[in-house]
Amino acid sequence: MLMADVTATPTMVTDKGLDRVIIGDSAKSFIDGAEGVLEYVGIEIDDLARNSTFEECCYLLWYDRLPTADELASYEKDIRSHYMLSDNIKQMLQQTPKDASPMHVVRTLVSALGMEDPECNDQSIEAEERKALRVLAKTPAIIAGFDRHRRGESLIDPDPNLNIATNFLLMLNGEMPGEQTARALDVCLILHADHGINASTFATMVAIGTQSDMYSAITAAIGTLRGPLHGGANERVMRMLQEIGSIDAVEGFVTGRLERKEKVPGFGHRVYKAYDPRAKYLKTFAETIADETGNHDLYEMSSTIEGIMEAAVGAKGIHPNVDFFSATSYYSMGLAIDLFTPVFALARNAGWAAHALERHEDNRLIRPRCNYTGPHGAPYVAIENR
Ligand code: ACO
């Protein structure tokens, strides 16, 4: 017999994807999905992409204002002092299977950072902030270190004189990147730094809401970002471009997918029904970097896919999202395809920590309910009688 859920009250709503739920207040990022606007603490994303740096945006998101020159220098110095991985973490890195998915490796080793932090059980906001700083500083070395390990190359120590983007490319490739490439990555990190209560940020908030620690919260977020409906879409975009292979094959591929009611990776967004402002910026950006690196065909294929999608489903509010043109950009920068989502995680550390710190100051355990649809009063049948 099915009984009414005794916990449900008339004020409760059922909302499977939580689309209609506002989880609380936040002063971090503002999104207007109808107009295609994104701001970090009130500053338009375009302005930040043109003028700021990733480190400055991290400061902005954590402390709700732009830093002075001295504050920024001191914050950067602090981050750089934590670039280096301990011998223990390096050893763990070198023991990971070479064919492991980099997202599994990043999730595991960010989690492992918590085991060696003497402050792990200190739940003061100051200690949580320092933990966030350590994760932000060390994630690039984990990603680059794993890529080198799987290629059979020795790990390269970070250079504390370099910013996060430049240092990451140095540790990855063993040589200083060109200024333009390093800045290109810096801009991509800015564009991916925060985005309201997306799925992975929500995972961070659920974990921090139980008064768990920053390492556990970011580990939960990395696992959530990995999914193809979220951060994992950028890798799918690139694999799709490779599968299509040439401009001539684009039309058949895309219309075939739409006819079969299959989604095209890199399109659509839960909040944006207008053009995602990050994608708008990245589109021009992807074209420049693709041209500079001899990947123009890739850009042209992306652009053709966009045109076909716009005509077919644009009216439904389905446009390219941040993952669509970031795929071409990362590929043109020479990143391995399965590093795209880890680099997204590297950037989103900024937003995960910002929301976790904000929540820490004004916390309430997150604990929704569900409508129970199973049986009641079912008999327990002894195992030999089943
Ligand atoms: N290609 C084709 N059609 C699409 C796409 C797409 N990529 N996305 C949505 N649609 C269509 C759906 O088929 C559906 O059509 P219908 O109303 O005729 O049935 C309608 O648009 C609504 O789609 P939903 O999946 O219900 O929308 P939702 O808000 O749940 O999904 C999501 C948003 C998950 C991002 C979806 O657009 C999608 O799966 N996109 C592809 C994966 C992707 O790029 N993810 C990255 C998002 S950005 C980020 O997380 C960083």
Short mmCIF file of C-alpha atoms and ligand atoms in Angstrom, two decimals:
data_model
loop_
_atom_site.label_atom_id
_atom_site.label_comp_id
_atom_site.label_asym_id
_atom_site.label_seq_id
_atom_site.Cartn_x
_atom_site.Cartn_y
_atom_site.Cartn_z
CA MET A 1 0.00 0.00 0.00
CA LEU A 2 1.39 3.46 -0.95
CA MET A 3 1.03 6.04 1.83
CA ALA A 4 1.52 9.81 1.64
CA ASP A 5 5.00 11.01 2.60
CA VAL A 6 4.49 11.89 6.26
CA THR A 7 7.26 14.51 6.13
CA ALA A 8 5.87 16.48 3.17
CA THR A 9 4.13 19.78 3.90
CA PRO A 10 2.09 21.91 1.49
CA THR A 11 4.93 24.46 1.21
CA MET A 12 7.35 21.88 -0.18
CA VAL A 13 7.95 21.56 -3.92
CA THR A 14 9.35 18.72 -5.91
CA ASP A 15 12.14 19.92 -8.19
CA LYS A 16 14.32 17.13 -9.52
CA GLY A 17 17.07 19.35 -10.93
CA LEU A 18 16.63 22.06 -8.24
CA ASP A 19 16.12 24.57 -11.11
CA ARG A 20 13.57 26.51 -9.08
CA VAL A 21 15.44 26.44 -5.79
CA ILE A 22 17.43 29.38 -4.47
CA ILE A 23 19.87 27.94 -1.98
CA GLY A 24 20.71 31.23 -0.22
CA ASP A 25 22.62 34.46 -0.73
CA SER A 26 25.99 34.82 -2.43
CA ALA A 27 28.08 37.86 -3.34
CA LYS A 28 30.43 35.96 -5.67
CA SER A 29 29.16 35.68 -9.23
CA PHE A 30 26.08 37.15 -10.85
CA ILE A 31 24.53 35.41 -13.83
CA ASP A 32 21.74 36.75 -16.01
CA GLY A 33 20.88 33.78 -18.18
CA ALA A 34 18.31 35.67 -20.26
CA GLU A 35 20.68 38.51 -21.18
CA GLY A 36 23.93 36.52 -21.21
CA VAL A 37 25.69 38.41 -18.42
CA LEU A 38 28.32 37.10 -16.01
CA GLU A 39 30.02 39.21 -13.35
CA TYR A 40 32.46 38.30 -10.61
CA VAL A 41 31.63 40.50 -7.59
CA GLY A 42 29.98 42.99 -9.93
CA ILE A 43 32.73 43.18 -12.56
CA GLU A 44 31.84 41.99 -16.06
CA ILE A 45 33.65 38.88 -17.19
CA ASP A 46 34.81 40.63 -20.40
CA ASP A 47 36.49 43.36 -18.37
CA LEU A 48 38.25 40.80 -16.23
CA ALA A 49 39.34 38.68 -19.20
CA ARG A 50 40.82 41.75 -20.88
CA ASN A 51 42.48 43.38 -17.90
CA SER A 52 42.86 41.03 -14.95
CA THR A 53 44.89 37.96 -14.07
CA PHE A 54 43.74 34.63 -12.68
CA GLU A 55 45.37 35.34 -9.31
CA GLU A 56 43.66 38.72 -9.08
CA CYS A 57 40.29 37.08 -9.84
CA CYS A 58 40.90 34.49 -7.11
CA TYR A 59 41.49 37.34 -4.66
CA LEU A 60 38.39 39.12 -5.92
CA LEU A 61 36.24 36.03 -5.46
CA TRP A 62 37.61 35.18 -2.01
CA TYR A 63 37.64 38.67 -0.53
CA ASP A 64 34.85 40.35 -2.53
CA ARG A 65 37.00 43.22 -3.85
CA LEU A 66 39.98 43.86 -6.10
CA PRO A 67 43.30 43.86 -4.22
CA THR A 68 45.70 46.80 -4.01
CA ALA A 69 49.10 46.23 -5.65
CA ASP A 70 50.63 45.30 -2.27
CA GLU A 71 47.80 42.96 -1.37
CA LEU A 72 48.06 41.21 -4.73
CA ALA A 73 51.83 40.84 -4.44
CA SER A 74 51.50 39.36 -0.96
CA TYR A 75 48.68 37.00 -2.06
CA GLU A 76 50.71 35.81 -5.06
CA LYS A 77 53.75 35.27 -2.85
CA ASP A 78 51.64 33.19 -0.52
CA ILE A 79 50.30 31.03 -3.37
CA ARG A 80 53.78 30.54 -4.83
CA SER A 81 55.19 29.46 -1.47
CA HIS A 82 52.84 26.46 -1.70
CA TYR A 83 53.54 25.47 -5.34
CA MET A 84 55.85 22.58 -4.42
CA LEU A 85 54.44 19.09 -3.80
CA SER A 86 55.78 17.13 -0.81
CA ASP A 87 57.94 14.05 -1.47
CA ASN A 88 55.04 11.97 -0.25
CA ILE A 89 52.60 13.36 -2.83
CA LYS A 90 55.24 13.11 -5.58
CA GLN A 91 55.72 9.45 -4.68
CA MET A 92 51.97 8.83 -4.79
CA LEU A 93 51.85 10.56 -8.18
CA GLN A 94 54.58 8.33 -9.53
CA GLN A 95 52.76 5.24 -8.32
CA THR A 96 49.50 6.00 -10.13
CA PRO A 97 48.70 3.77 -13.11
CA LYS A 98 49.85 5.54 -16.28
CA ASP A 99 46.54 4.85 -18.00
CA ALA A 100 44.47 6.37 -15.21
CA SER A 101 42.05 9.16 -16.06
CA PRO A 102 43.73 12.45 -15.03
CA MET A 103 40.52 13.55 -13.30
CA HIS A 104 40.69 10.47 -11.05
CA VAL A 105 44.32 11.30 -10.28
CA VAL A 106 43.59 14.97 -9.49
CA ARG A 107 40.61 14.04 -7.31
CA THR A 108 42.68 11.43 -5.43
CA LEU A 109 45.74 13.60 -4.88
CA VAL A 110 43.84 16.74 -3.88
CA SER A 111 42.17 14.48 -1.33
CA ALA A 112 45.62 13.20 -0.27
CA LEU A 113 46.80 16.78 0.35
CA GLY A 114 44.41 16.79 3.33
CA MET A 115 46.27 13.88 4.95
CA GLU A 116 49.50 15.80 5.23
CA ASP A 117 48.08 19.15 6.32
CA PRO A 118 48.58 19.65 10.07
CA GLU A 119 45.67 22.11 9.99
CA CYS A 120 43.26 19.63 8.45
CA ASN A 121 41.10 19.47 11.57
CA ASP A 122 41.27 23.19 12.33
CA GLN A 123 37.90 24.45 11.14
CA SER A 124 38.48 28.15 11.67
CA ILE A 125 37.81 30.28 8.61
CA GLU A 126 41.49 31.30 8.57
CA ALA A 127 42.62 27.67 8.42
CA GLU A 128 40.04 26.84 5.74
CA GLU A 129 41.36 29.77 3.70
CA ARG A 130 44.92 28.49 4.01
CA LYS A 131 43.77 25.02 2.91
CA ALA A 132 42.07 26.54 -0.13
CA LEU A 133 45.29 28.38 -0.96
CA ARG A 134 47.27 25.14 -0.78
CA VAL A 135 44.85 23.34 -3.10
CA LEU A 136 44.93 26.25 -5.55
CA ALA A 137 48.74 26.33 -5.49
CA LYS A 138 49.36 22.59 -5.76
CA THR A 139 46.74 21.44 -8.30
CA PRO A 140 48.85 22.59 -11.29
CA ALA A 141 51.82 20.48 -10.11
CA ILE A 142 49.52 17.46 -9.68
CA ILE A 143 48.12 17.75 -13.22
CA ALA A 144 51.47 18.50 -14.89
CA GLY A 145 53.27 15.90 -12.77
CA PHE A 146 50.82 13.15 -13.71
CA ASP A 147 51.06 13.98 -17.40
CA ARG A 148 54.86 13.80 -17.26
CA HIS A 149 54.75 10.57 -15.24
CA ARG A 150 52.51 8.86 -17.79
CA ARG A 151 54.81 10.03 -20.61
CA GLY A 152 57.78 8.53 -18.75
CA GLU A 153 59.31 11.97 -18.12
CA SER A 154 60.71 13.16 -14.81
CA LEU A 155 58.73 15.70 -12.77
CA ILE A 156 59.69 19.34 -13.05
CA ASP A 157 59.74 21.48 -9.94
CA PRO A 158 57.61 24.65 -9.95
CA ASP A 159 59.24 28.05 -10.33
CA PRO A 160 58.07 30.42 -7.57
CA ASN A 161 58.83 33.42 -9.80
CA LEU A 162 56.04 32.54 -12.22
CA ASN A 163 52.29 32.95 -12.14
CA ILE A 164 50.01 29.90 -12.04
CA ALA A 165 49.41 29.70 -15.81
CA THR A 166 53.06 30.08 -16.84
CA ASN A 167 54.28 27.78 -14.11
CA PHE A 168 51.77 25.09 -15.11
CA LEU A 169 52.90 25.13 -18.74
CA LEU A 170 56.55 25.04 -17.65
CA MET A 171 55.96 22.03 -15.38
CA LEU A 172 53.97 20.31 -18.13
CA ASN A 173 56.28 20.84 -21.10
CA GLY A 174 59.68 21.33 -19.48
CA GLU A 175 60.21 24.64 -21.26
CA MET A 176 59.07 28.21 -20.75
CA PRO A 177 55.87 28.87 -22.72
CA GLY A 178 55.63 31.83 -25.07
CA GLU A 179 54.15 34.92 -23.46
CA GLN A 180 51.04 34.74 -25.64
CA THR A 181 50.31 31.11 -24.84
CA ALA A 182 50.77 31.72 -21.10
CA ARG A 183 48.43 34.70 -21.25
CA ALA A 184 45.94 32.67 -23.30
CA LEU A 185 45.82 30.06 -20.54
CA ASP A 186 45.59 32.78 -17.89
CA VAL A 187 42.50 34.17 -19.65
CA CYS A 188 40.93 30.69 -19.88
CA LEU A 189 41.48 30.28 -16.13
CA ILE A 190 39.76 33.64 -15.50
CA LEU A 191 36.76 32.62 -17.63
CA HIS A 192 36.39 29.31 -15.75
CA ALA A 193 37.04 30.63 -12.22
CA ASP A 194 33.47 30.81 -10.96
CA HIS A 195 29.91 30.36 -12.11
CA GLY A 196 27.29 30.58 -9.39
CA ILE A 197 25.93 27.41 -7.87
CA ASN A 198 26.81 25.04 -10.69
CA ALA A 199 26.77 21.30 -9.94
CA SER A 200 30.35 21.03 -8.65
CA THR A 201 30.09 24.18 -6.53
CA PHE A 202 26.90 22.80 -5.08
CA ALA A 203 28.79 19.60 -4.20
CA THR A 204 31.39 21.76 -2.38
CA MET A 205 28.62 23.49 -0.46
CA VAL A 206 26.95 20.24 0.56
CA ALA A 207 30.25 18.95 1.95
CA ILE A 208 31.25 22.18 3.71
CA GLY A 209 27.69 22.42 5.03
CA THR A 210 28.30 19.33 7.18
CA GLN A 211 31.32 21.19 8.66
CA SER A 212 33.64 18.90 6.74
CA ASP A 213 36.94 20.42 5.57
CA MET A 214 38.10 22.21 2.41
CA TYR A 215 39.98 19.18 1.03
CA SER A 216 36.89 16.99 1.31
CA ALA A 217 34.70 19.68 -0.21
CA ILE A 218 36.97 20.26 -3.22
CA THR A 219 37.43 16.52 -3.69
CA ALA A 220 33.64 16.19 -3.95
CA ALA A 221 33.61 19.05 -6.44
CA ILE A 222 36.27 17.50 -8.67
CA GLY A 223 34.33 14.24 -8.81
CA THR A 224 31.23 16.21 -9.80
CA LEU A 225 32.95 18.36 -12.41
CA ARG A 226 34.14 15.24 -14.19
CA GLY A 227 30.69 14.34 -15.59
CA PRO A 228 30.01 14.92 -19.31
CA LEU A 229 26.97 17.08 -18.51
CA HIS A 230 29.29 19.47 -16.64
CA GLY A 231 33.07 20.04 -16.99
CA GLY A 232 33.68 16.80 -18.87
CA ALA A 233 31.92 18.27 -21.91
CA ASN A 234 35.08 20.05 -23.14
CA GLU A 235 36.84 16.73 -23.74
CA ARG A 236 33.76 15.40 -25.54
CA VAL A 237 33.75 18.47 -27.81
CA MET A 238 37.31 17.79 -28.90
CA ARG A 239 36.68 14.10 -29.47
CA MET A 240 33.61 15.03 -31.51
CA LEU A 241 35.69 17.37 -33.69
CA GLN A 242 38.22 14.60 -34.23
CA GLU A 243 35.47 12.10 -35.05
CA ILE A 244 33.93 14.49 -37.61
CA GLY A 245 37.36 14.94 -39.17
CA SER A 246 36.59 17.56 -41.86
CA ILE A 247 34.32 20.48 -42.66
CA ASP A 248 32.47 18.42 -45.29
CA ALA A 249 31.38 15.90 -42.70
CA VAL A 250 30.03 18.46 -40.20
CA GLU A 251 26.51 18.86 -41.54
CA GLY A 252 25.73 15.14 -41.74
CA PHE A 253 27.19 14.54 -38.30
CA VAL A 254 25.30 17.30 -36.51
CA THR A 255 21.94 16.78 -38.21
CA GLY A 256 22.28 13.03 -37.65
CA ARG A 257 22.80 13.62 -33.93
CA LEU A 258 19.85 15.97 -33.69
CA GLU A 259 17.60 13.56 -35.61
CA ARG A 260 18.54 10.78 -33.21
CA LYS A 261 17.80 13.20 -30.33
CA GLU A 262 21.40 12.99 -29.16
CA LYS A 263 22.88 16.06 -27.53
CA VAL A 264 25.78 17.87 -29.12
CA PRO A 265 28.52 18.41 -26.51
CA GLY A 266 29.39 22.04 -25.77
CA PHE A 267 25.84 23.31 -26.41
CA GLY A 268 23.06 24.19 -24.00
CA HIS A 269 23.10 25.40 -20.45
CA ARG A 270 20.78 25.13 -17.47
CA VAL A 271 20.93 28.89 -16.82
CA TYR A 272 21.93 30.61 -20.08
CA LYS A 273 19.22 30.80 -22.67
CA ALA A 274 21.07 33.71 -24.33
CA TYR A 275 24.64 33.32 -25.60
CA ASP A 276 27.01 32.31 -22.76
CA PRO A 277 29.25 35.39 -22.33
CA ARG A 278 32.26 33.17 -21.68
CA ALA A 279 31.68 31.39 -24.99
CA LYS A 280 31.36 34.76 -26.74
CA TYR A 281 34.78 35.78 -25.48
CA LEU A 282 36.29 32.36 -26.10
CA LYS A 283 35.05 32.25 -29.68
CA THR A 284 37.22 35.17 -30.80
CA PHE A 285 39.96 33.91 -28.61
CA ALA A 286 39.80 30.38 -30.07
CA GLU A 287 40.00 31.79 -33.59
CA THR A 288 43.14 33.80 -32.83
CA ILE A 289 44.95 31.01 -31.07
CA ALA A 290 43.88 28.41 -33.67
CA ASP A 291 45.22 30.65 -36.46
CA GLU A 292 48.49 31.25 -34.64
CA THR A 293 49.06 27.55 -34.08
CA GLY A 294 47.97 26.24 -37.49
CA ASN A 295 44.66 24.84 -36.23
CA HIS A 296 42.40 27.01 -38.37
CA ASP A 297 40.47 23.97 -39.69
CA LEU A 298 39.48 23.11 -36.17
CA TYR A 299 38.09 26.58 -35.59
CA GLU A 300 36.27 26.49 -38.89
CA MET A 301 34.66 23.17 -38.04
CA SER A 302 33.54 24.56 -34.67
CA SER A 303 32.14 27.62 -36.33
CA THR A 304 30.24 25.52 -38.87
CA ILE A 305 28.78 23.34 -36.11
CA GLU A 306 27.67 26.49 -34.33
CA GLY A 307 25.92 27.77 -37.48
CA ILE A 308 24.01 24.51 -37.98
CA MET A 309 23.06 24.31 -34.30
CA GLU A 310 21.93 27.94 -34.28
CA ALA A 311 19.57 27.33 -37.21
CA ALA A 312 18.26 24.07 -35.77
CA VAL A 313 17.95 24.73 -32.03
CA GLY A 314 19.06 28.35 -31.38
CA ALA A 315 15.42 29.43 -31.00
CA LYS A 316 15.14 26.99 -28.07
CA GLY A 317 17.93 28.91 -26.30
CA ILE A 318 20.60 26.35 -27.09
CA HIS A 319 23.88 28.08 -27.89
CA PRO A 320 27.55 27.20 -27.37
CA ASN A 321 28.56 27.02 -23.70
CA VAL A 322 31.97 27.64 -22.12
CA ASP A 323 33.15 24.15 -23.05
CA PHE A 324 32.64 24.51 -26.79
CA PHE A 325 35.34 26.99 -27.72
CA SER A 326 37.58 26.25 -24.75
CA ALA A 327 38.15 22.82 -26.31
CA THR A 328 39.67 24.34 -29.47
CA SER A 329 41.64 26.83 -27.37
CA TYR A 330 43.19 24.18 -25.10
CA TYR A 331 43.95 21.92 -28.05
CA SER A 332 45.68 24.76 -29.87
CA MET A 333 47.75 25.42 -26.73
CA GLY A 334 49.03 21.85 -27.04
CA LEU A 335 47.18 20.34 -24.05
CA ALA A 336 46.33 16.64 -24.19
CA ILE A 337 42.55 16.22 -24.54
CA ASP A 338 42.11 14.47 -21.22
CA LEU A 339 43.79 17.42 -19.46
CA PHE A 340 41.03 19.85 -20.49
CA THR A 341 38.74 18.99 -17.56
CA PRO A 342 41.61 18.94 -15.02
CA VAL A 343 42.57 22.44 -16.21
CA PHE A 344 38.94 23.46 -15.72
CA ALA A 345 39.23 22.08 -12.16
CA LEU A 346 42.44 24.04 -11.62
CA ALA A 347 40.56 27.23 -12.49
CA ARG A 348 37.35 26.38 -10.64
CA ASN A 349 39.33 25.86 -7.39
CA ALA A 350 38.89 29.63 -7.15
CA GLY A 351 35.09 29.51 -7.15
CA TRP A 352 34.74 26.31 -5.13
CA ALA A 353 36.81 27.83 -2.34
CA ALA A 354 35.06 31.21 -2.59
CA HIS A 355 31.63 29.63 -2.11
CA ALA A 356 32.86 27.24 0.60
CA LEU A 357 34.37 30.16 2.56
CA GLU A 358 31.22 32.21 2.11
CA ARG A 359 29.09 29.29 3.28
CA HIS A 360 31.41 28.64 6.20
CA GLU A 361 30.54 32.07 7.55
CA ASP A 362 26.78 31.55 7.24
CA ASN A 363 26.19 27.84 7.29
CA ARG A 364 23.15 25.64 7.37
CA LEU A 365 23.26 21.89 6.78
CA ILE A 366 21.94 21.12 3.27
CA ARG A 367 19.47 18.29 3.57
CA PRO A 368 16.61 18.05 1.04
CA ARG A 369 13.96 15.35 1.05
CA CYS A 370 12.39 13.12 -1.56
CA ASN A 371 8.96 11.70 -2.21
CA TYR A 372 9.17 8.10 -1.12
CA THR A 373 7.69 5.87 -3.83
CA GLY A 374 8.57 2.43 -2.49
CA PRO A 375 6.37 -0.03 -0.61
CA HIS A 376 5.44 0.04 3.08
CA GLY A 377 4.99 -2.80 5.52
CA ALA A 378 6.75 -5.26 3.21
CA PRO A 379 7.37 -8.69 4.79
CA TYR A 380 10.95 -9.75 5.57
CA VAL A 381 11.30 -13.02 3.66
CA ALA A 382 13.93 -15.43 4.95
CA ILE A 383 16.77 -15.88 2.43
CA GLU A 384 15.98 -19.56 1.79
CA ASN A 385 12.42 -18.66 0.81
CA ARG A 386 13.23 -15.96 -1.80
N1 ACO B 1 22.31 19.44 -28.09
C1 ACO B 1 21.06 19.28 -28.60
N2 ACO B 1 19.93 19.53 -27.91
C2 ACO B 1 20.07 19.95 -26.65
C3 ACO B 1 21.34 20.16 -26.07
C4 ACO B 1 22.48 19.89 -26.85
N3 ACO B 1 23.69 20.03 -26.35
N4 ACO B 1 21.16 20.60 -24.81
C5 ACO B 1 19.85 20.67 -24.59
N5 ACO B 1 19.18 20.27 -25.70
C6 ACO B 1 17.72 20.19 -25.86
C7 ACO B 1 17.19 18.92 -25.19
O1 ACO B 1 17.19 17.82 -26.06
C8 ACO B 1 15.80 19.37 -24.79
O2 ACO B 1 15.01 19.36 -25.95
P1 ACO B 1 13.43 19.01 -25.88
O3 ACO B 1 12.83 20.09 -25.02
O4 ACO B 1 12.99 19.06 -27.29
O5 ACO B 1 13.35 17.66 -25.23
C9 ACO B 1 15.99 20.82 -24.38
O6 ACO B 1 17.13 21.26 -25.13
C10 ACO B 1 16.25 21.00 -22.91
O7 ACO B 1 17.37 20.19 -22.54
P2 ACO B 1 17.65 19.66 -21.06
O8 ACO B 1 18.70 18.60 -21.11
O9 ACO B 1 16.37 19.30 -20.37
O10 ACO B 1 18.20 20.97 -20.36
P3 ACO B 1 19.02 21.03 -19.03
O11 ACO B 1 18.88 22.38 -18.50
O12 ACO B 1 18.71 19.90 -18.12
O13 ACO B 1 20.49 20.72 -19.59
C11 ACO B 1 22.71 20.66 -20.11
C12 ACO B 1 21.56 21.53 -19.59
C13 ACO B 1 22.85 19.41 -19.20
C14 ACO B 1 24.00 21.45 -20.03
C15 ACO B 1 22.42 20.22 -21.55
O14 ACO B 1 22.26 21.35 -22.36
C16 ACO B 1 23.48 19.29 -22.12
O15 ACO B 1 23.44 18.08 -21.83
N6 ACO B 1 24.46 19.82 -22.92
C17 ACO B 1 25.53 19.05 -23.48
C18 ACO B 1 26.61 18.80 -22.43
C19 ACO B 1 27.40 20.07 -22.11
O16 ACO B 1 27.87 20.77 -22.99
N7 ACO B 1 27.60 20.33 -20.79
C20 ACO B 1 28.39 21.48 -20.31
C21 ACO B 1 27.50 22.54 -19.70
S1 ACO B 1 28.47 23.96 -19.23
C22 ACO B 1 29.24 23.46 -17.85
O17 ACO B 1 28.77 22.69 -17.08
C23 ACO B 1 30.57 23.95 -17.60
#
